[in-house]
Coordinates of C-alpha atoms in Angstrom, one line a residue:
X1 CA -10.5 32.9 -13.2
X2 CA -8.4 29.9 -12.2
X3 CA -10.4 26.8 -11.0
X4 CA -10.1 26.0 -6.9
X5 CA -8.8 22.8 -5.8
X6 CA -7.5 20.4 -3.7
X7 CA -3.4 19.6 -3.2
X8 CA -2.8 15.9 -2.7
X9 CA 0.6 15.5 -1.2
X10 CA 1.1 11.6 -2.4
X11 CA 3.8 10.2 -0.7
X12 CA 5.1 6.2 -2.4
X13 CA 7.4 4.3 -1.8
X14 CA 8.9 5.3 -5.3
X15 CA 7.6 8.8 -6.6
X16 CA 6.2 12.1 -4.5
X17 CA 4.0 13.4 -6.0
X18 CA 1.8 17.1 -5.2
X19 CA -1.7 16.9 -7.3
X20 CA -4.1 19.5 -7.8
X21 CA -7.5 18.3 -7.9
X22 CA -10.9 19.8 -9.4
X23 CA -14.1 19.3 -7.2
X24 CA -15.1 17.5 -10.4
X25 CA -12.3 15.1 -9.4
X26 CA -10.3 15.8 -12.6
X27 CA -6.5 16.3 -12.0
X28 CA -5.5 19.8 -13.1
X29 CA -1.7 19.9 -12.5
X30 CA 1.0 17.3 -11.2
X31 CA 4.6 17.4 -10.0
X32 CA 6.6 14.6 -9.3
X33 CA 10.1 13.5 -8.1
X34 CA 11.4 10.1 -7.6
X35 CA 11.5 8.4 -4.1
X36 CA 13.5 6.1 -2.4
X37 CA 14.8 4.5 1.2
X38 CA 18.1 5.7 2.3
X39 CA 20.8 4.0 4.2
X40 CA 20.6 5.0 7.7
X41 CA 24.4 6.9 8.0
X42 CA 26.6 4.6 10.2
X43 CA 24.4 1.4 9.2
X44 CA 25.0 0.2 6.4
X45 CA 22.3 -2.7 6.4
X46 CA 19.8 -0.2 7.7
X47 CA 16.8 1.6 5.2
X48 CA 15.3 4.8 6.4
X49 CA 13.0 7.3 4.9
X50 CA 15.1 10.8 4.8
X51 CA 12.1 12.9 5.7
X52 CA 13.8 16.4 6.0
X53 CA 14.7 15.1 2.0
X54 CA 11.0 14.1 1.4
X55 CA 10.1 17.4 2.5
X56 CA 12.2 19.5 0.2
X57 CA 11.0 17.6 -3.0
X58 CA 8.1 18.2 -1.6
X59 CA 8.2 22.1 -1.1
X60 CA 9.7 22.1 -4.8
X61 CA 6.8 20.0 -6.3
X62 CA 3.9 22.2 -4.6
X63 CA 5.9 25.6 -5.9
X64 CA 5.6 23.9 -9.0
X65 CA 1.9 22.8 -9.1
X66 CA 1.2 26.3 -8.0
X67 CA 2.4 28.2 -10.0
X68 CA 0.3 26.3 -13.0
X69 CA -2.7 26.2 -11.3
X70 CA -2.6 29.2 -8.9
X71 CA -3.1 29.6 -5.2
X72 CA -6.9 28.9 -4.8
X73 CA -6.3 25.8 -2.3
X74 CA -9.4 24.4 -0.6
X75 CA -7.3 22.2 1.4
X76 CA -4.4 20.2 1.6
X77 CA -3.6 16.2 2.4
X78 CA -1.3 13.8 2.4
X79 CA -1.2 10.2 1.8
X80 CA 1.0 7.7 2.1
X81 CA 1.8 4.3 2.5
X82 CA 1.2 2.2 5.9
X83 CA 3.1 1.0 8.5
X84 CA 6.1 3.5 9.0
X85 CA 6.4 6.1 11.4
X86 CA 8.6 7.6 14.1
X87 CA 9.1 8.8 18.0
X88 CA 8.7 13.1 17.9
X89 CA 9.4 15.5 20.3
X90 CA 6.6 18.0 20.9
X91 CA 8.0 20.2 17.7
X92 CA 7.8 17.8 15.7
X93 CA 11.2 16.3 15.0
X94 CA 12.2 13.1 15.5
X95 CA 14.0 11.2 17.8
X96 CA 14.7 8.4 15.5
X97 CA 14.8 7.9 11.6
X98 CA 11.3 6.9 9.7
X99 CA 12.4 2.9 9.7
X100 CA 11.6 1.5 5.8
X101 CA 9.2 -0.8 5.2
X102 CA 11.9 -2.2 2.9
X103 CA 14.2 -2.9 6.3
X104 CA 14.9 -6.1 7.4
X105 CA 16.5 -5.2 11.3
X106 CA 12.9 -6.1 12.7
X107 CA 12.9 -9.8 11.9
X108 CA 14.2 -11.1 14.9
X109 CA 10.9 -8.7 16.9
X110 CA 9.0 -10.7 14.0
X111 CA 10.0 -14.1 15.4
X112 CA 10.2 -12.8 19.5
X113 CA 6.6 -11.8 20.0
X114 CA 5.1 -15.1 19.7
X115 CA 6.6 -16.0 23.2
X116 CA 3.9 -13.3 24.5
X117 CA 1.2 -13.8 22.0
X118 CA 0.0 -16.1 19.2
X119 CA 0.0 -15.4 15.8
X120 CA -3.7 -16.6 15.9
X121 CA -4.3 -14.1 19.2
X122 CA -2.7 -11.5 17.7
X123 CA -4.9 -11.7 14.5
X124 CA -7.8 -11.9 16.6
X125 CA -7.1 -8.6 18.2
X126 CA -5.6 -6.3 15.1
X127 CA -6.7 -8.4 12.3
X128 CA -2.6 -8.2 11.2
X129 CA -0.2 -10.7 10.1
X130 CA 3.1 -11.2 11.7
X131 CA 5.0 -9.4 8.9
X132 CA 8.4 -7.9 10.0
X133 CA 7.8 -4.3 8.8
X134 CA 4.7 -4.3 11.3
X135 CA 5.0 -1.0 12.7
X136 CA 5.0 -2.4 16.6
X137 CA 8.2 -4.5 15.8
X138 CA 9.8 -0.9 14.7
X139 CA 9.0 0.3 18.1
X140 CA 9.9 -2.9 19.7
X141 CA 13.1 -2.5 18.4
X142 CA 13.7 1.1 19.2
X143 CA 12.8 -0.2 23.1
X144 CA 15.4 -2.6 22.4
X145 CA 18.3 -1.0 21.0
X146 CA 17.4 3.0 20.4
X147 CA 15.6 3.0 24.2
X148 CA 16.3 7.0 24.6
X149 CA 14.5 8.0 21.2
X150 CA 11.4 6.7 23.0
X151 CA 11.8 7.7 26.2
X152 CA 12.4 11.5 24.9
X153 CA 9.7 11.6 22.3
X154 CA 6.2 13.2 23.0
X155 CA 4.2 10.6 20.5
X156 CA 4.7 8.5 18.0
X157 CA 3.5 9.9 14.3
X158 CA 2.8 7.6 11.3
X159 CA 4.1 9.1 7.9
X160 CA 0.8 10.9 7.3
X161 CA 1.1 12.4 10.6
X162 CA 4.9 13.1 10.2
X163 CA 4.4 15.3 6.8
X164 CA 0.9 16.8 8.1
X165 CA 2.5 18.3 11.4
X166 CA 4.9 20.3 9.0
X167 CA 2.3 21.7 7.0
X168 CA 0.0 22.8 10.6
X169 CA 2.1 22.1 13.7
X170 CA -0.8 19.6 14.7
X171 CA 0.3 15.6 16.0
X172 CA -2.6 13.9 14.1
X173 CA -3.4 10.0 13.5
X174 CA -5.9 8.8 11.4
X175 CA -7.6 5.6 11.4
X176 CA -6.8 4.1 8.2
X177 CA -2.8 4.3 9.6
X178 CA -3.4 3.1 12.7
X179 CA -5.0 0.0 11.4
X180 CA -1.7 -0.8 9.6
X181 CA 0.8 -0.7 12.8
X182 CA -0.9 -4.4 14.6
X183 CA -1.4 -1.9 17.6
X184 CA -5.1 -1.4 17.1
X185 CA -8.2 -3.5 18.3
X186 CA -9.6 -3.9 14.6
X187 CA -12.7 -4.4 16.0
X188 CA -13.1 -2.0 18.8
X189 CA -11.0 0.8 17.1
X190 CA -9.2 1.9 19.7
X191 CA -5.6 0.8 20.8
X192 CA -4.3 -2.4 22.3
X193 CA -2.5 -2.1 25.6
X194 CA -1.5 -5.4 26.0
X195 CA 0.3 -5.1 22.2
X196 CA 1.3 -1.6 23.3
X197 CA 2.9 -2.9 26.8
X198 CA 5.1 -4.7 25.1
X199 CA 7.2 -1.8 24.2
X200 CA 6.5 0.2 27.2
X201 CA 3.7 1.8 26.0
X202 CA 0.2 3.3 26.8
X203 CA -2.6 4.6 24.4
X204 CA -1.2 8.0 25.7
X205 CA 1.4 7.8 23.7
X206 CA -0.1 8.1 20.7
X207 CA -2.6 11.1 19.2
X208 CA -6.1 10.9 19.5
X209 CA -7.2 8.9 16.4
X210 CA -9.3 10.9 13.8
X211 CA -11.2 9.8 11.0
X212 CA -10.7 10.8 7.5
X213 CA -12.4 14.3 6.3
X214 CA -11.8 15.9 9.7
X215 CA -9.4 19.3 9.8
X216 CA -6.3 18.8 11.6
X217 CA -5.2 22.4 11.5
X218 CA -4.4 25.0 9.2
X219 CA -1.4 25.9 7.4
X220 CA 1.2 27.8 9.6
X221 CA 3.3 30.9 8.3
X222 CA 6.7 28.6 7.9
X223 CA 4.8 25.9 5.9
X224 CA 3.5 28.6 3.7
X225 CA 6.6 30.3 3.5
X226 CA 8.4 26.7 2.3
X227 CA 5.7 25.7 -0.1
X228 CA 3.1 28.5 -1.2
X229 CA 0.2 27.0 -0.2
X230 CA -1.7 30.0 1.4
X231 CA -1.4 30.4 5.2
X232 CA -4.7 29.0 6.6
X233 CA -5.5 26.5 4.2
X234 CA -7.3 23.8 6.1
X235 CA -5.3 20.5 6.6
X236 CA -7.8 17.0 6.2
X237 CA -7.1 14.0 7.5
X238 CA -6.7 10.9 4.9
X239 CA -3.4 8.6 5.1
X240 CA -3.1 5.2 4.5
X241 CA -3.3 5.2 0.2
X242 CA -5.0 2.1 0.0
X243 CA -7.9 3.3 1.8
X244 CA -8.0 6.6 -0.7
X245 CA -7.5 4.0 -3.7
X246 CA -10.9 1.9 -2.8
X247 CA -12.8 5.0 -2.2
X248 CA -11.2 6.4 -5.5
X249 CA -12.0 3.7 -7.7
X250 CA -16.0 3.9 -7.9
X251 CA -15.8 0.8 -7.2
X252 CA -19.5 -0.7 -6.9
X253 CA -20.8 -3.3 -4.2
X254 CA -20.1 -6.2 -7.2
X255 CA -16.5 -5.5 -7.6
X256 CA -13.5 -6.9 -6.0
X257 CA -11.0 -3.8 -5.9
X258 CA -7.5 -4.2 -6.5
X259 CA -5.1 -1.9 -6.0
X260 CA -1.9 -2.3 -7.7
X261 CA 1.2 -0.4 -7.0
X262 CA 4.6 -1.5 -5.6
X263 CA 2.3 -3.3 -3.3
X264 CA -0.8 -5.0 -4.8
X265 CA -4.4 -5.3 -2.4
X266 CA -6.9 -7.3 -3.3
X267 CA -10.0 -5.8 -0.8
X268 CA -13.7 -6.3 0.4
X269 CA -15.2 -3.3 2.1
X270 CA -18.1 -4.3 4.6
X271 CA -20.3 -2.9 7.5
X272 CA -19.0 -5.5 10.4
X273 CA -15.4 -7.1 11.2
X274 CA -15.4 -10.9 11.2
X275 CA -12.9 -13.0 12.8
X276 CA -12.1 -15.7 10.3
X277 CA -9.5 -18.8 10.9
X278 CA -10.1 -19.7 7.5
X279 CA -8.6 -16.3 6.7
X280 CA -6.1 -16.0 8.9
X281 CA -4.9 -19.4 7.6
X282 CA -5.1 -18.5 4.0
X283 CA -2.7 -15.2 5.0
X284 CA -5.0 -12.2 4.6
X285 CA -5.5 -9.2 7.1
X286 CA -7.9 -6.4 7.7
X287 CA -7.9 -2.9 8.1
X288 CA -10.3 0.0 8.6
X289 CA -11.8 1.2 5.5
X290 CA -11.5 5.5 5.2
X291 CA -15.1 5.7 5.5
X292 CA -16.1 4.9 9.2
X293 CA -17.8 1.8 10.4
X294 CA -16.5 -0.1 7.3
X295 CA -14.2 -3.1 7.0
X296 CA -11.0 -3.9 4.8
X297 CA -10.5 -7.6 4.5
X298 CA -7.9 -7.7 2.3
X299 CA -4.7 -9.7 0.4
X300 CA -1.3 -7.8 0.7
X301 CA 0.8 -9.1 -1.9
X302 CA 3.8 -7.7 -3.3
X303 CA 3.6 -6.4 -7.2
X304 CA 5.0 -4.1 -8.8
X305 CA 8.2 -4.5 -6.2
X306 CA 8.4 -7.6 -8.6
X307 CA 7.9 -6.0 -11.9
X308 CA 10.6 -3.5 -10.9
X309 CA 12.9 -6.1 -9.5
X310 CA 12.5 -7.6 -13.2
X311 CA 13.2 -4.6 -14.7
X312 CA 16.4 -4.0 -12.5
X313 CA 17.9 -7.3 -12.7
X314 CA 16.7 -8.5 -17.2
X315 CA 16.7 -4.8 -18.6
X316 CA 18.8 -2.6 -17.4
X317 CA 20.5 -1.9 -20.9
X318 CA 17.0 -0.2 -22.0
X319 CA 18.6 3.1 -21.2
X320 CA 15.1 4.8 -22.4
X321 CA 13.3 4.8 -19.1
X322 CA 10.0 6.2 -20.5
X323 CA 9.5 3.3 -23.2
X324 CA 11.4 0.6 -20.7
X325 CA 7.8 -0.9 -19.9
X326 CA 6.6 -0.7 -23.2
X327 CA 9.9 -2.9 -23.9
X328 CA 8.9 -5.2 -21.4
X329 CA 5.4 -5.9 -22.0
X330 CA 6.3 -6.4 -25.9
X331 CA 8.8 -8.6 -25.3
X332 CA 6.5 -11.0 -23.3
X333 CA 3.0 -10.3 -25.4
X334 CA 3.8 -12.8 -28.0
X335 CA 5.3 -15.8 -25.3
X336 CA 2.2 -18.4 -24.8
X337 CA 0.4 -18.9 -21.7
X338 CA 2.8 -21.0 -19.1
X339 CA 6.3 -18.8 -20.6
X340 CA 7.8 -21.7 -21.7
X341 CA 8.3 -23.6 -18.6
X342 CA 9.1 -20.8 -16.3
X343 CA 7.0 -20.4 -13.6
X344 CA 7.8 -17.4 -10.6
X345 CA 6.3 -17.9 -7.2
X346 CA 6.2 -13.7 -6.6
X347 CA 6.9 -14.2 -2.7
X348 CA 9.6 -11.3 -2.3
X349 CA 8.5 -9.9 0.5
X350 CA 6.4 -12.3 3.7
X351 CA 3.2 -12.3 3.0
X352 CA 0.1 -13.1 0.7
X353 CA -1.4 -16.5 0.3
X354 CA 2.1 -17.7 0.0
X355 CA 2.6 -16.8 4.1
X356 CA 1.6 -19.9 5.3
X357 CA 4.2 -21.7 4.0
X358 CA 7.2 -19.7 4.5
X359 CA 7.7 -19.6 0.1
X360 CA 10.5 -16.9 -0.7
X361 CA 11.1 -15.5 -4.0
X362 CA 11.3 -18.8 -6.6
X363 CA 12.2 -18.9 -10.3
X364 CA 11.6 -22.4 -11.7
X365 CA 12.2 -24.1 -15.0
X366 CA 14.7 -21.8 -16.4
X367 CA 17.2 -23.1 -19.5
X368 CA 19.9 -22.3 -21.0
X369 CA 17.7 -21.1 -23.7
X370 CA 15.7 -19.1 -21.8
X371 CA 15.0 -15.1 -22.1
X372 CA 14.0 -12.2 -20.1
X373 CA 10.7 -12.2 -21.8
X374 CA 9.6 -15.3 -20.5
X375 CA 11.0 -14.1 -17.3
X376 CA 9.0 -11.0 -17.1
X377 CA 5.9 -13.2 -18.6
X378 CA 6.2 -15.8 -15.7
X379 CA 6.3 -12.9 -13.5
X380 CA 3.4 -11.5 -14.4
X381 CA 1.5 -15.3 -14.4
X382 CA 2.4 -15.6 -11.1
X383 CA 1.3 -12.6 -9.8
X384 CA -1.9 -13.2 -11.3
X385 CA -1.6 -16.8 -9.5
X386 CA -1.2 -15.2 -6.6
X387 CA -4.7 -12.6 -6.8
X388 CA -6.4 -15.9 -7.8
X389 CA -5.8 -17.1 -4.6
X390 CA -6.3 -14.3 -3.0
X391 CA -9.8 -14.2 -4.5
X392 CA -10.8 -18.2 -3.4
X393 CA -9.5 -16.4 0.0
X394 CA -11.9 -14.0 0.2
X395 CA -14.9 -16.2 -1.2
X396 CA -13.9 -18.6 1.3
X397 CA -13.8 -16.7 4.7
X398 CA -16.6 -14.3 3.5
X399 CA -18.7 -15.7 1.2
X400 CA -17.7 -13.1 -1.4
X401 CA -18.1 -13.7 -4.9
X402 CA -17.4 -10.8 -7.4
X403 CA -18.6 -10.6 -10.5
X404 CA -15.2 -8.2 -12.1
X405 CA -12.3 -7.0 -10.2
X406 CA -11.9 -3.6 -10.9
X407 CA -7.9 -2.5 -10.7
X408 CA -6.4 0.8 -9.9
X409 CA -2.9 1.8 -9.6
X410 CA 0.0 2.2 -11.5
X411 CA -0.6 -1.6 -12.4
X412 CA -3.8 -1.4 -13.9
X413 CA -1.9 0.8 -17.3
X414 CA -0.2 -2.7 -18.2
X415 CA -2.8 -4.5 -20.6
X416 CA -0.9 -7.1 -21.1
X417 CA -1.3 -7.6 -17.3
X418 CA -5.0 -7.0 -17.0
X419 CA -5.4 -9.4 -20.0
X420 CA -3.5 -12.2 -18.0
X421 CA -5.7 -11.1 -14.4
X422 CA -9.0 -11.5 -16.6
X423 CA -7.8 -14.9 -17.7
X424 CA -6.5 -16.9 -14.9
X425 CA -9.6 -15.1 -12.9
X426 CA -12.3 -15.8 -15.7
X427 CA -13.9 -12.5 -15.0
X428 CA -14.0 -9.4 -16.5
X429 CA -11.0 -6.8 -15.5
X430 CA -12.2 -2.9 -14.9
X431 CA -9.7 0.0 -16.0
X432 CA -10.7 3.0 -15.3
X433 CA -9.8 6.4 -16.8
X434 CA -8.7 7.9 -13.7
X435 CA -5.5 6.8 -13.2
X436 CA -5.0 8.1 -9.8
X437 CA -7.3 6.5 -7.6
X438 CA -5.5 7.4 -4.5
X439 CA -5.3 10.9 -5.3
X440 CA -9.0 11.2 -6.1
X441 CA -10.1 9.2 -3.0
X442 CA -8.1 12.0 -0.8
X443 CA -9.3 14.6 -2.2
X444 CA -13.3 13.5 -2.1
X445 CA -12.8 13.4 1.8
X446 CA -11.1 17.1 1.1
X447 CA -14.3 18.2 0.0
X448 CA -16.4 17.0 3.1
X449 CA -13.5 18.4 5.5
X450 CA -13.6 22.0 3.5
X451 CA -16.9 22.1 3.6
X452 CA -16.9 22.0 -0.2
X453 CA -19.6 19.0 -0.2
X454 CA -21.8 17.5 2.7
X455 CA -20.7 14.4 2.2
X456 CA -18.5 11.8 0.7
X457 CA -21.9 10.7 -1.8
X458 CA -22.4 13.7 -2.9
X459 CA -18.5 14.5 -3.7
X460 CA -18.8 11.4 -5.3
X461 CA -21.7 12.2 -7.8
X462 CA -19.3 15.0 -9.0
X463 CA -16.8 12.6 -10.5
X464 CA -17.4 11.0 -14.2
X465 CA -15.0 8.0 -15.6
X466 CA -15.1 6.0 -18.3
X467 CA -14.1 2.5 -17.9
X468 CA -12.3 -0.2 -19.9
X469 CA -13.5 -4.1 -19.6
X470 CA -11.1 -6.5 -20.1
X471 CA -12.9 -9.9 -20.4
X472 CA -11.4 -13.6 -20.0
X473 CA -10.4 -14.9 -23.4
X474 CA -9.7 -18.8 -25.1
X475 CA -6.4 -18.8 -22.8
X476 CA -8.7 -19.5 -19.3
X477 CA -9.0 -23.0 -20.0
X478 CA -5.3 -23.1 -20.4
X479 CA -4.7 -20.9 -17.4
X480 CA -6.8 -23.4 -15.4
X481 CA -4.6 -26.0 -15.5
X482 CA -1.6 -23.7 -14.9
X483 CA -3.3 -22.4 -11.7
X484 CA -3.2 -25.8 -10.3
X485 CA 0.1 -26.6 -11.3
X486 CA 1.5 -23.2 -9.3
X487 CA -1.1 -24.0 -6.3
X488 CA 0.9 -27.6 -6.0
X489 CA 4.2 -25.8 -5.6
X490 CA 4.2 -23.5 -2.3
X491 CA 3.6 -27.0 0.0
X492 CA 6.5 -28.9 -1.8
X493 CA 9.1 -25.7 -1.2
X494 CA 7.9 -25.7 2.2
X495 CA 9.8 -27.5 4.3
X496 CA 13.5 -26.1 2.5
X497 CA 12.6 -22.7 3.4
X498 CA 11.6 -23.5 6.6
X499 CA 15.1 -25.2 7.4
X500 CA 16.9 -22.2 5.9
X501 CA 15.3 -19.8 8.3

């Protein structure tokens, strides 16, 4: 008798992915295909998400995970990443493409909002950043210059909410999304109409906001016809993957979480929402955690953008894509701490500690005798740099101090990586055997929405890991004084990035 389970419909930025998952948490089958933003036709400058595309890989990957593991579906989810969405008629197409996060048309709504509001007020009220892939600026931008795709749509769907309507024919939006568009009151959880308004907007707009672990629906006859998946199936809310990621590592009260993908998080999760200057200062944000009446102050910093940007640009003649990282991390492992000279500031996209002060992308001390494997070491230095001071963030503003930093993702399988985090940190690193927190996390609030479990604890208590400990080594001392050094360097690059904008 085939096991039941739970499909995860993992949606990145890079790879789709549909999972089947145990009730034990254990991942039974998986089926990927490779992901990436499309050039909108007739603009060339402009990245969209093909989401009739998305759903056809999709449709293939489910058949696929099906037909290993069978049809016994508890439920199905998706997940996703935050901050993209679109206008939809009432049948669920769209009036406009899914803008990319990857995008840049929205940096001149970036700059334009803060004749209205502050960047201080606006923090205040959504606990967001001004970054330009905010989801209001996509919508301020549609007012502006695609007027008729909002004026015809019904609502407006985040990706979650884009993918989950094809599965039941239900407009759904979860918390954990909303908290990434700068629309939402962070603190009251509910919507903004003075941030709405500028866009022409009211909260009736937008769906009725549900909380992960609730049903949207149920699979209709055409999505089971597509995919597989057994009309009826329930649909569950989850959405935004770093929320699914926290909850999927195990994380316990003493542990910083990281989550480390193309994006990498660095995130507290507690019972009250504080407004900090100290934080806002320092760049960080906060979003609503996927288990209700919990907080997300957090570091958005990007990663693994950087590690494939390295890989892109220093080995591209490593024609042997599975072994490519293995290349990579050997080719660094035996450089000393501080790459010979080379240090990377790993600001490629706005935000992070480095926010503050404008920093861009910077490669320093590189000579003629330089290689890509001090490259790709000062890379990863850097972005250890960077959660460092992400960390003294969070200790700051909330009085925070873990004792390990526990790091999901795709980044957590680089030990040369977790190795450098542990030093420049001096605390131990946590690897987990589960390698995909994300999925696990969604499919624990499956459970509760099925009816599989009562609650998230005891879906929780199902799921057994083993973990890894990674702990600091000689090289902190060294690392110490390297910290300081790349600390010094944001301030001084200030004012030439500043007069380029």
């Amino acid at each position: 008798m085939m096991e039941r389970y739970c499909l995860v419909l993992d949606c990145g930025a890079t790879s789709l992915r549909a999972v089947a998952v145990s009730e034990k948490g254990e991942i039974l089958h998986l089926s990927s295909f490779p992901n990436a933003p499309s050039p909108q036709e007739g603009e060339k400058d402009f990245l969209i998400w093909d989401v009739d595309e998305i759903w056809r890989k999709f449709t293939l990957a489910i058949r696929q995970v099906i037909a290993e593991a069978g049809k016994e579906i508890f439920a199905v989810t998706v997940t996703t990443f935050g901050a993209d969405g679109a206008p939809v008629r009432r049948d669920g197409t769209l009036t406009y493409p899914v803008i990319s996060w990857q995008c840049q048309r929205t940096a001149p709504q970036a700059k334009e909002i803060t004749n209205f509001l502050s960047p201080r007020e606006i923090f205040r009220i959504t606990g967001y950043q001004i970054i330009p892939f905010n989801t209001l600026f996509k919508l301020l931008w549609l007012r502006n210059n695609a007027p008729r795709s909002l004026d015809e749509a019904d609502t407006f769907l985040m990706m979650p909410g884009i993918l989950s309507f094809k599965l039941c024919g239900e407009a759904s939006m979860d918390f954990t999304s909303a908290s990434t568009t700068m629309m939402l009151d962070i603190e009251r959880k509910c919507w903004s109409e003075p941030l709405l308004s500028l866009a022409g907007l009211t909260p009736s707009f937008l769906p009725p906001l549900q909380h992960p672990g609730e049903v949207i629906g149920k699979v209709q006859a055409k999505a089971s016809e597509e995919t597989g998946i057994p009309q009826g199936t329930p649909v569950v809310v989850t959405g935004h993957d770093t929320q699914f990621a926290i909850v999927g590592s195990l994380a316990s009260p003493e542990e910083l979480v990281l989550s480390s993908g193309t994006w990498e998080i660095s995130a507290l999760r507690l019972p009250y929402y504080r407004d900090s200057s100290s934080f806002f200062e320092r760049g960080g944000l906060t979003e609503l955690d996927a288990e209700e009446n919990l907080w997300n102050p957090q570091m958005l910093m990007i990663a693994g953008g950087v590690v494939e940007w390295v890989r892109r640009n220093f080995f591209s003649d490593i024609k042997d894509e599975k072994n490519i990282y293995e290349v990579m991390v050997e080719s660094a492992r035996s450089i000393p701490p501080g790459a010979g000279g080379i240090v990377v500031i790993p600001a490629f996209m706005p935000s992070g500690p480095t926010k503050p002060y404008d920093t861009q992308g910077t490669i320093l001390g590189l000579e003629l005798t330089s290689d890509r494997g001090q490259v790709f070491r000062a890379v990863l230095e850097g972005l250890s740099f960077q959660l460092k001071e992400a960390v003294l963030a969070l200790q700051e503003a909330f009085g925070y101090t873990p004792k390990r930093v526990r790091v999901v993702g795709g980044g957590a399988k680089n030990k040369l990586w977790n190795q450098i985090r542990a030093d420049v940190l001096n605390l131990p690193v946590v690897t987990t055997s589960c390698e995909e927190a994300t999925v696990l996390g969604a499919s624990l609030f499956s459970q509760v929405g099925a009816g599989i479990v009562k609650n998230l604890e005891e879906a929780r208590s199902q799921v057994k890991i083993e973990t890894t400990v990674w702990e600091p080594s000689s090289q902190r001392e060294i690392y110490e004084e390297l910290f300081t050094r790349y600390t010094e360097l944001p301030p001084l690059l200030a004012s030439f990035y500043r007069e380029r904008c």
